[in-house]
Amino acid sequence: MVFTFGLLIFQLMIMATADCSPNLDNAVVEDLLTMLVKHKGSDIKNIRNWRYIPAFTASLSYTSTKNINDKEIVKFDKVWTNNGNHYDPNTGIFIAPREGLYQVSTTVMSVYGKYVHVHIWQNETRTVGLYPGTGYNEATANIVLHLKKGDKITVRGGDSTRSYLFSSTSHYSMFSAYLIA
């Protein structure tokens, strides 16, 4: 069934490019994409609804060394994207607006001669950790989490009071999440 549907779309695209104007071409492709999204059973019925997908990216923008205590929430202050305003840079907390699978990522950089140790947290549960070592080293963690509406995602200090996070106007340390399904 899926193969047949895909073959039909491919044939229609070939026919559209062979005999149609560019304006009609775009309309046909747009209609085909809309049909495909509906066929897959997605709750996103129109591909133009990207504005409603919960997503954010934030980074540290200040130039300094930050000592991060155990379980202290890192507040990523420079917000690049914040669809729906579900990330609060004042608290460092992302709150899931609806249930689903979310891609969560963070990158941190250690200070020269020091180390940094952090984890991604879901509510009060510690998930994956990062330990980039010492000397301006970076580490990145990516995780897909099943979140319920109201779940909180944070990046927090690791198991020590001697963790030093490097930040600068080059935005080496960042945090992001977005709904994938």
Coordinates of N, CA and C in Angstrom, one line a residue:
M1 N 0.8 -1.2 0.0 CA 0.0 0.0 0.0 C 0.9 1.3 0.0
V2 N 1.8 1.3 0.9 CA 2.7 2.5 1.0 C 3.5 2.6 -0.3
F3 N 4.0 1.5 -0.8 CA 4.8 1.5 -2.0 C 4.0 2.0 -3.2
T4 N 2.7 1.6 -3.3 CA 1.8 2.0 -4.3 C 1.6 3.5 -4.2
F5 N 1.3 4.0 -3.0 CA 1.1 5.4 -2.8 C 2.3 6.2 -3.2
G6 N 3.5 5.7 -2.8 CA 4.7 6.4 -3.1 C 5.0 6.5 -4.6
L7 N 4.7 5.4 -5.3 CA 4.8 5.3 -6.8 C 3.9 6.3 -7.4
L8 N 2.6 6.4 -6.9 CA 1.6 7.3 -7.5 C 2.1 8.7 -7.3
I9 N 2.7 9.1 -6.2 CA 3.2 10.4 -6.0 C 4.3 10.7 -6.9
F10 N 5.2 9.8 -7.1 CA 6.4 9.9 -8.0 C 5.9 10.2 -9.4
Q11 N 4.9 9.4 -9.9 CA 4.4 9.5 -11.2 C 3.7 10.9 -11.4
L12 N 2.9 11.3 -10.4 CA 2.3 12.6 -10.5 C 3.3 13.7 -10.5
M13 N 4.4 13.6 -9.8 CA 5.4 14.7 -9.8 C 6.1 14.7 -11.2
I14 N 6.3 13.6 -11.8 CA 6.9 13.6 -13.1 C 5.9 14.2 -14.1
M15 N 4.7 13.9 -14.1 CA 3.7 14.5 -15.0 C 3.6 16.0 -14.7
A16 N 3.6 16.4 -13.5 CA 3.5 17.8 -13.1 C 4.6 18.6 -13.7
T17 N 5.8 18.1 -13.6 CA 7.0 18.8 -14.0 C 7.1 18.8 -15.5
A18 N 6.5 17.9 -16.2 CA 6.6 17.8 -17.6 C 5.6 18.7 -18.3
D19 N 4.4 19.0 -17.8 CA 3.4 19.7 -18.5 C 2.9 20.9 -17.8
C20 N 3.4 21.3 -16.7 CA 2.8 22.4 -15.9 C 3.7 23.6 -15.7
S21 N 3.0 24.7 -15.4 CA 3.8 25.9 -15.1 C 4.4 25.8 -13.7
P22 N 5.4 26.6 -13.4 CA 6.0 26.5 -12.0 C 5.0 26.8 -10.9
N23 N 4.0 27.7 -11.1 CA 3.0 27.9 -10.1 C 2.2 26.7 -9.8
L24 N 1.7 26.1 -10.9 CA 0.9 24.9 -10.7 C 1.8 23.8 -10.2
D25 N 3.0 23.7 -10.6 CA 3.9 22.7 -10.0 C 4.0 22.8 -8.5
N26 N 4.2 23.9 -8.0 CA 4.3 24.1 -6.5 C 3.0 23.7 -5.9
A27 N 1.9 24.0 -6.5 CA 0.6 23.7 -5.9 C 0.4 22.2 -5.9
V28 N 0.8 21.5 -6.9 CA 0.6 20.0 -7.0 C 1.5 19.4 -5.9
V29 N 2.8 19.8 -5.8 CA 3.7 19.2 -4.8 C 3.1 19.5 -3.4
E30 N 2.7 20.7 -3.2 CA 2.1 21.1 -1.9 C 0.9 20.2 -1.5
D31 N 0.0 20.0 -2.5 CA -1.1 19.1 -2.3 C -0.7 17.7 -2.0
L32 N 0.3 17.2 -2.7 CA 0.8 15.9 -2.5 C 1.4 15.7 -1.1
L33 N 2.2 16.7 -0.7 CA 2.8 16.6 0.6 C 1.7 16.6 1.7
T34 N 0.6 17.5 1.5 CA -0.5 17.5 2.5 C -1.2 16.1 2.5
M35 N -1.4 15.5 1.4 CA -2.0 14.2 1.3 C -1.2 13.2 2.0
L36 N 0.2 13.3 1.8 CA 1.1 12.3 2.5 C 1.0 12.4 4.0
V37 N 1.0 13.7 4.5 CA 1.0 13.9 5.9 C -0.3 13.3 6.5
K38 N -1.4 13.6 5.8 CA -2.7 13.0 6.2 C -2.7 11.5 6.2
H39 N -2.1 11.0 5.1 CA -2.1 9.5 5.0 C -1.3 8.8 6.1
K40 N -0.2 9.5 6.5 CA 0.6 8.9 7.6 C -0.1 8.9 8.9
G41 N -1.2 9.6 9.0 CA -2.0 9.7 10.3 C -1.4 10.7 11.3
S42 N -0.7 11.6 10.8 CA -0.1 12.6 11.7 C -1.2 13.5 12.3
D43 N -0.9 14.0 13.5 CA -1.8 15.0 14.1 C -1.5 16.4 13.6
I44 N -0.5 16.5 12.8 CA -0.2 17.8 12.2 C -0.7 17.7 10.8
K45 N -1.9 18.2 10.6 CA -2.6 18.1 9.3 C -2.2 19.0 8.2
N46 N -1.4 20.0 8.5 CA -1.0 21.0 7.5 C 0.5 21.2 7.8
I47 N 1.3 21.1 6.7 CA 2.7 21.2 6.9 C 3.1 22.7 7.3
R48 N 2.2 23.6 7.2 CA 2.5 25.0 7.6 C 2.4 25.2 9.1
N49 N 2.0 24.2 9.8 CA 1.8 24.3 11.3 C 3.1 24.2 12.1
W50 N 4.2 24.3 11.5 CA 5.5 24.2 12.2 C 5.6 25.2 13.4
R51 N 4.9 26.3 13.2 CA 4.9 27.3 14.3 C 4.3 26.8 15.6
Y52 N 3.5 25.7 15.5 CA 2.9 25.2 16.7 C 3.6 24.0 17.3
I53 N 4.7 23.6 16.7 CA 5.5 22.5 17.3 C 6.4 23.0 18.4
P54 N 6.2 22.5 19.6 CA 7.1 23.0 20.7 C 8.5 22.8 20.4
A55 N 9.3 23.8 20.5 CA 10.8 23.7 20.2 C 11.5 24.9 20.7
F56 N 12.7 24.7 21.2 CA 13.5 25.8 21.7 C 15.0 25.5 21.6
T57 N 15.8 26.5 21.4 CA 17.2 26.4 21.5 C 17.7 27.6 22.3
A58 N 18.6 27.4 23.3 CA 19.1 28.5 24.1 C 20.6 28.2 24.4
S59 N 21.3 29.2 24.6 CA 22.8 29.1 24.9 C 23.2 30.0 26.0
L60 N 24.4 29.8 26.5 CA 25.0 30.7 27.5 C 25.7 31.8 26.7
S61 N 25.4 33.1 27.1 CA 26.0 34.2 26.3 C 27.0 35.0 27.1
Y62 N 27.0 34.9 28.4 CA 27.8 35.8 29.2 C 29.3 35.2 29.2
T63 N 30.2 36.1 29.3 CA 31.6 35.7 29.3 C 32.1 35.6 30.7
S64 N 32.2 34.3 31.2 CA 32.6 34.0 32.5 C 32.8 32.5 32.7
T65 N 33.3 32.2 33.9 CA 33.4 30.8 34.3 C 32.3 30.7 35.4
K66 N 31.5 29.6 35.3 CA 30.4 29.4 36.3 C 30.7 28.1 37.0
N67 N 30.8 28.2 38.3 CA 30.9 27.0 39.2 C 29.5 26.5 39.4
I68 N 29.3 25.3 39.0 CA 27.9 24.6 39.0 C 27.9 23.6 40.1
N69 N 27.0 23.8 41.1 CA 26.9 22.9 42.2 C 26.1 21.7 41.8
D70 N 26.1 20.6 42.6 CA 25.3 19.4 42.4 C 23.9 19.8 42.3
K71 N 23.2 19.3 41.2 CA 21.8 19.5 40.9 C 21.4 20.9 40.7
E72 N 22.3 21.9 40.6 CA 22.0 23.2 40.3 C 21.5 23.3 38.8
I73 N 20.4 24.0 38.5 CA 19.9 24.2 37.2 C 20.7 25.2 36.4
V74 N 21.2 24.9 35.2 CA 21.9 25.8 34.4 C 20.9 26.7 33.6
K75 N 21.0 28.0 33.7 CA 20.1 28.9 33.1 C 20.7 29.4 31.8
F76 N 20.3 28.8 30.7 CA 20.8 29.2 29.3 C 20.0 30.5 29.0
D77 N 20.7 31.6 28.9 CA 20.1 32.9 28.8 C 19.8 33.4 27.4
K78 N 20.6 33.0 26.4 CA 20.4 33.5 25.1 C 19.4 32.6 24.3
V79 N 18.2 33.0 24.1 CA 17.2 32.2 23.4 C 17.2 32.5 21.9
W80 N 17.4 31.4 21.2 CA 17.5 31.5 19.7 C 16.1 31.2 19.1
T81 N 15.5 30.2 19.6 CA 14.1 29.8 19.1 C 13.3 29.4 20.4
N82 N 12.1 29.8 20.4 CA 11.2 29.4 21.5 C 9.8 29.3 21.1
N83 N 9.5 28.4 20.2 CA 8.1 28.2 19.7 C 7.2 27.8 20.9
G84 N 6.2 28.7 21.1 CA 5.2 28.5 22.2 C 5.7 29.0 23.6
N85 N 6.9 29.5 23.6 CA 7.5 30.1 24.9 C 7.4 29.0 26.0
H86 N 7.8 27.8 25.8 CA 7.7 26.8 26.8 C 9.1 26.6 27.5
Y87 N 10.1 27.3 27.1 CA 11.4 27.4 27.8 C 11.5 28.8 28.5
D88 N 11.9 28.7 29.7 CA 12.0 30.0 30.5 C 13.5 30.2 30.8
P89 N 14.1 31.2 30.2 CA 15.6 31.4 30.4 C 15.9 31.9 31.8
N90 N 14.9 32.4 32.5 CA 15.1 32.9 33.9 C 15.2 31.7 34.9
T91 N 14.6 30.6 34.6 CA 14.6 29.4 35.4 C 15.5 28.3 34.8
G92 N 15.7 28.3 33.5 CA 16.4 27.2 32.8 C 15.5 25.9 32.6
I93 N 14.2 26.1 32.7 CA 13.3 25.0 32.7 C 12.4 25.0 31.4
F94 N 12.4 23.8 30.7 CA 11.5 23.6 29.6 C 10.3 22.8 30.1
I95 N 9.1 23.2 29.9 CA 7.9 22.5 30.3 C 7.1 22.0 29.1
A96 N 7.0 20.7 29.0 CA 6.3 20.1 27.8 C 4.8 20.5 27.8
P97 N 4.4 21.1 26.7 CA 3.0 21.6 26.6 C 2.0 20.5 26.3
R98 N 2.6 19.3 25.8 CA 1.7 18.2 25.5 C 2.5 16.9 25.5
E99 N 1.8 15.8 25.6 CA 2.5 14.5 25.6 C 3.1 14.2 24.2
G100 N 4.2 13.6 24.2 CA 4.9 13.2 23.0 C 6.3 12.8 23.1
L101 N 6.9 12.4 22.0 CA 8.4 12.1 22.0 C 9.1 13.4 21.7
Y102 N 10.1 13.7 22.5 CA 10.9 14.9 22.4 C 12.4 14.6 22.2
Q103 N 13.0 15.3 21.3 CA 14.5 15.2 21.1 C 15.0 16.3 22.1
V104 N 15.9 15.9 23.0 CA 16.5 16.8 23.9 C 18.0 16.7 23.7
S105 N 18.7 17.9 23.7 CA 20.1 17.9 23.5 C 20.8 19.0 24.3
T106 N 22.0 18.8 24.8 CA 22.8 19.8 25.4 C 24.2 19.6 25.1
T107 N 25.0 20.7 25.0 CA 26.4 20.8 24.8 C 27.0 21.7 25.8
V108 N 28.0 21.2 26.5 CA 28.7 22.1 27.5 C 30.2 22.0 27.2
M109 N 30.9 23.1 27.6 CA 32.3 23.2 27.5 C 33.0 23.4 28.9
S110 N 34.1 22.8 29.1 CA 34.8 22.9 30.4 C 35.8 24.1 30.3
V111 N 36.1 24.5 31.5 CA 37.1 25.6 31.6 C 38.5 25.1 31.5
Y112 N 39.4 25.8 31.0 CA 40.8 25.4 31.0 C 41.3 25.0 32.4
G113 N 41.8 23.8 32.5 CA 42.4 23.3 33.7 C 41.3 22.8 34.7
K114 N 40.0 22.9 34.4 CA 38.9 22.5 35.3 C 38.1 21.5 34.5
Y115 N 37.1 20.9 35.2 CA 36.2 20.0 34.5 C 34.8 20.4 34.8
V116 N 33.9 19.9 34.0 CA 32.4 20.2 34.2 C 31.7 18.8 34.0
H117 N 30.7 18.7 34.9 CA 29.9 17.4 34.9 C 28.4 17.8 35.0
V118 N 27.6 17.5 34.0 CA 26.2 17.9 34.1 C 25.4 16.7 33.6
H119 N 24.1 16.8 33.9 CA 23.1 15.8 33.4 C 21.9 16.5 32.9
I120 N 21.2 15.8 32.0 CA 19.8 16.2 31.6 C 18.8 15.5 32.5
W121 N 17.9 16.3 33.1 CA 16.9 15.8 34.0 C 15.5 15.9 33.4
Q122 N 14.7 14.8 33.7 CA 13.3 14.8 33.4 C 12.6 14.8 34.8
N123 N 12.0 16.0 35.0 CA 11.4 16.2 36.4 C 12.5 16.0 37.4
E124 N 12.4 15.1 38.3 CA 13.4 14.9 39.3 C 14.2 13.6 39.1
T125 N 14.2 13.1 37.8 CA 14.9 11.9 37.4 C 16.1 12.3 36.6
R126 N 17.3 12.0 37.0 CA 18.5 12.2 36.2 C 18.6 11.2 35.0
T127 N 18.9 11.8 33.9 CA 19.0 10.9 32.7 C 20.5 10.8 32.3
V128 N 20.8 11.2 31.1 CA 22.2 11.1 30.5 C 23.1 12.2 31.1
G129 N 24.4 11.9 31.2 CA 25.3 12.8 31.7 C 26.4 13.1 30.8
L130 N 27.1 14.2 31.0 CA 28.2 14.7 30.2 C 29.4 15.0 31.1
Y131 N 30.6 14.6 30.6 CA 31.8 14.9 31.3 C 32.9 15.1 30.2
P132 N 33.1 16.3 29.8 CA 34.0 16.5 28.7 C 35.5 16.5 29.0
G133 N 35.8 16.5 30.3 CA 37.2 16.5 30.7 C 37.6 18.0 31.0
T134 N 38.9 18.2 31.0 CA 39.4 19.6 31.3 C 40.0 20.3 30.1
G135 N 40.0 21.6 30.1 CA 40.8 22.3 29.1 C 40.0 22.7 27.9
Y136 N 38.9 23.4 28.0 CA 38.1 23.8 26.9 C 37.7 22.7 26.0
N137 N 37.2 21.6 26.6 CA 36.7 20.5 25.9 C 35.2 20.5 25.9
E138 N 34.5 20.0 24.9 CA 33.1 20.0 24.8 C 32.6 18.6 24.8
A139 N 31.3 18.4 25.3 CA 30.6 17.2 25.3 C 29.2 17.5 24.9
T140 N 28.6 16.6 24.2 CA 27.2 16.7 23.8 C 26.4 15.4 24.1
A141 N 25.2 15.6 24.6 CA 24.3 14.5 24.9 C 23.0 14.7 24.1
N142 N 22.5 13.7 23.5 CA 21.2 13.7 22.8 C 20.4 12.5 23.3
I143 N 19.1 12.8 23.6 CA 18.3 11.8 24.1 C 16.8 12.0 23.6
V144 N 16.1 11.0 23.3 CA 14.7 11.1 23.0 C 13.9 10.6 24.2
L145 N 13.1 11.5 24.7 CA 12.3 11.2 25.9 C 10.8 11.3 25.6
H146 N 10.1 10.3 26.3 CA 8.6 10.4 26.2 C 8.2 11.3 27.4
L147 N 7.6 12.5 27.0 CA 7.2 13.4 28.0 C 5.7 13.5 28.1
K148 N 5.2 13.7 29.3 CA 3.8 14.0 29.5 C 3.6 15.5 29.6
K149 N 2.4 15.9 29.4 CA 2.1 17.4 29.5 C 2.5 17.8 30.9
G150 N 3.3 18.9 31.0 CA 3.7 19.4 32.3 C 5.1 18.9 32.8
D151 N 5.7 17.9 32.1 CA 7.0 17.4 32.5 C 8.0 18.5 32.3
K152 N 9.0 18.5 33.2 CA 10.0 19.6 33.2 C 11.4 19.0 32.8
I153 N 12.0 19.7 31.8 CA 13.4 19.2 31.4 C 14.4 20.3 31.8
T154 N 15.5 19.9 32.4 CA 16.5 20.8 32.8 C 17.9 20.2 32.5
V155 N 18.9 21.1 32.6 CA 20.3 20.7 32.6 C 20.8 21.1 34.0
R156 N 21.4 20.1 34.7 CA 21.8 20.4 36.1 C 23.2 19.9 36.3
G157 N 23.9 20.6 37.3 CA 25.2 20.2 37.7 C 25.3 18.7 38.1
G158 N 26.4 18.1 37.9 CA 26.6 16.7 38.2 C 26.9 16.4 39.6
D159 N 27.7 15.4 39.9 CA 27.9 14.9 41.2 C 29.0 15.6 42.0
S160 N 29.3 16.8 41.7 CA 30.4 17.5 42.4 C 30.1 19.0 42.6
T161 N 30.7 19.6 43.5 CA 30.7 21.1 43.7 C 31.8 21.8 43.0
R162 N 32.6 21.0 42.3 CA 33.8 21.5 41.6 C 33.7 21.5 40.1
S163 N 32.4 21.6 39.6 CA 32.2 21.7 38.2 C 32.2 23.1 37.7
Y164 N 33.0 23.3 36.6 CA 33.2 24.7 36.1 C 32.7 24.7 34.6
L165 N 31.7 25.5 34.3 CA 31.1 25.6 33.0 C 31.7 26.8 32.3
F166 N 32.2 26.7 31.1 CA 32.7 27.8 30.4 C 31.6 28.4 29.5
S167 N 31.6 29.7 29.5 CA 30.6 30.4 28.6 C 31.3 31.6 28.0
S168 N 30.8 32.0 26.8 CA 31.3 33.2 26.2 C 30.3 33.6 25.2
T169 N 30.6 34.7 24.5 CA 29.7 35.3 23.5 C 29.8 34.4 22.2
S170 N 30.6 33.4 22.2 CA 30.6 32.4 21.1 C 29.6 31.3 21.3
H171 N 28.9 31.2 22.4 CA 27.8 30.3 22.6 C 28.2 28.8 22.5
Y172 N 29.3 28.5 23.2 CA 29.7 27.1 23.2 C 28.8 26.1 23.9
S173 N 28.1 26.6 24.9 CA 27.3 25.7 25.7 C 25.8 26.0 25.4
M174 N 25.0 25.0 25.1 CA 23.6 25.2 24.7 C 22.7 24.1 25.1
F175 N 21.4 24.3 25.0 CA 20.4 23.4 25.4 C 19.2 23.5 24.4
S176 N 18.6 22.4 24.0 CA 17.5 22.5 23.1 C 16.6 21.3 23.2
A177 N 15.4 21.4 22.8 CA 14.4 20.3 22.8 C 13.3 20.7 21.8
Y178 N 12.7 19.6 21.2 CA 11.6 19.8 20.3 C 10.8 18.5 20.2
L179 N 9.5 18.7 19.9 CA 8.6 17.6 19.7 C 8.9 16.9 18.4
I180 N 9.0 15.6 18.4 CA 9.2 14.9 17.2 C 8.0 14.0 16.8
A181 N 7.3 13.6 17.8 CA 6.1 12.8 17.5 C 5.1 12.8 18.6

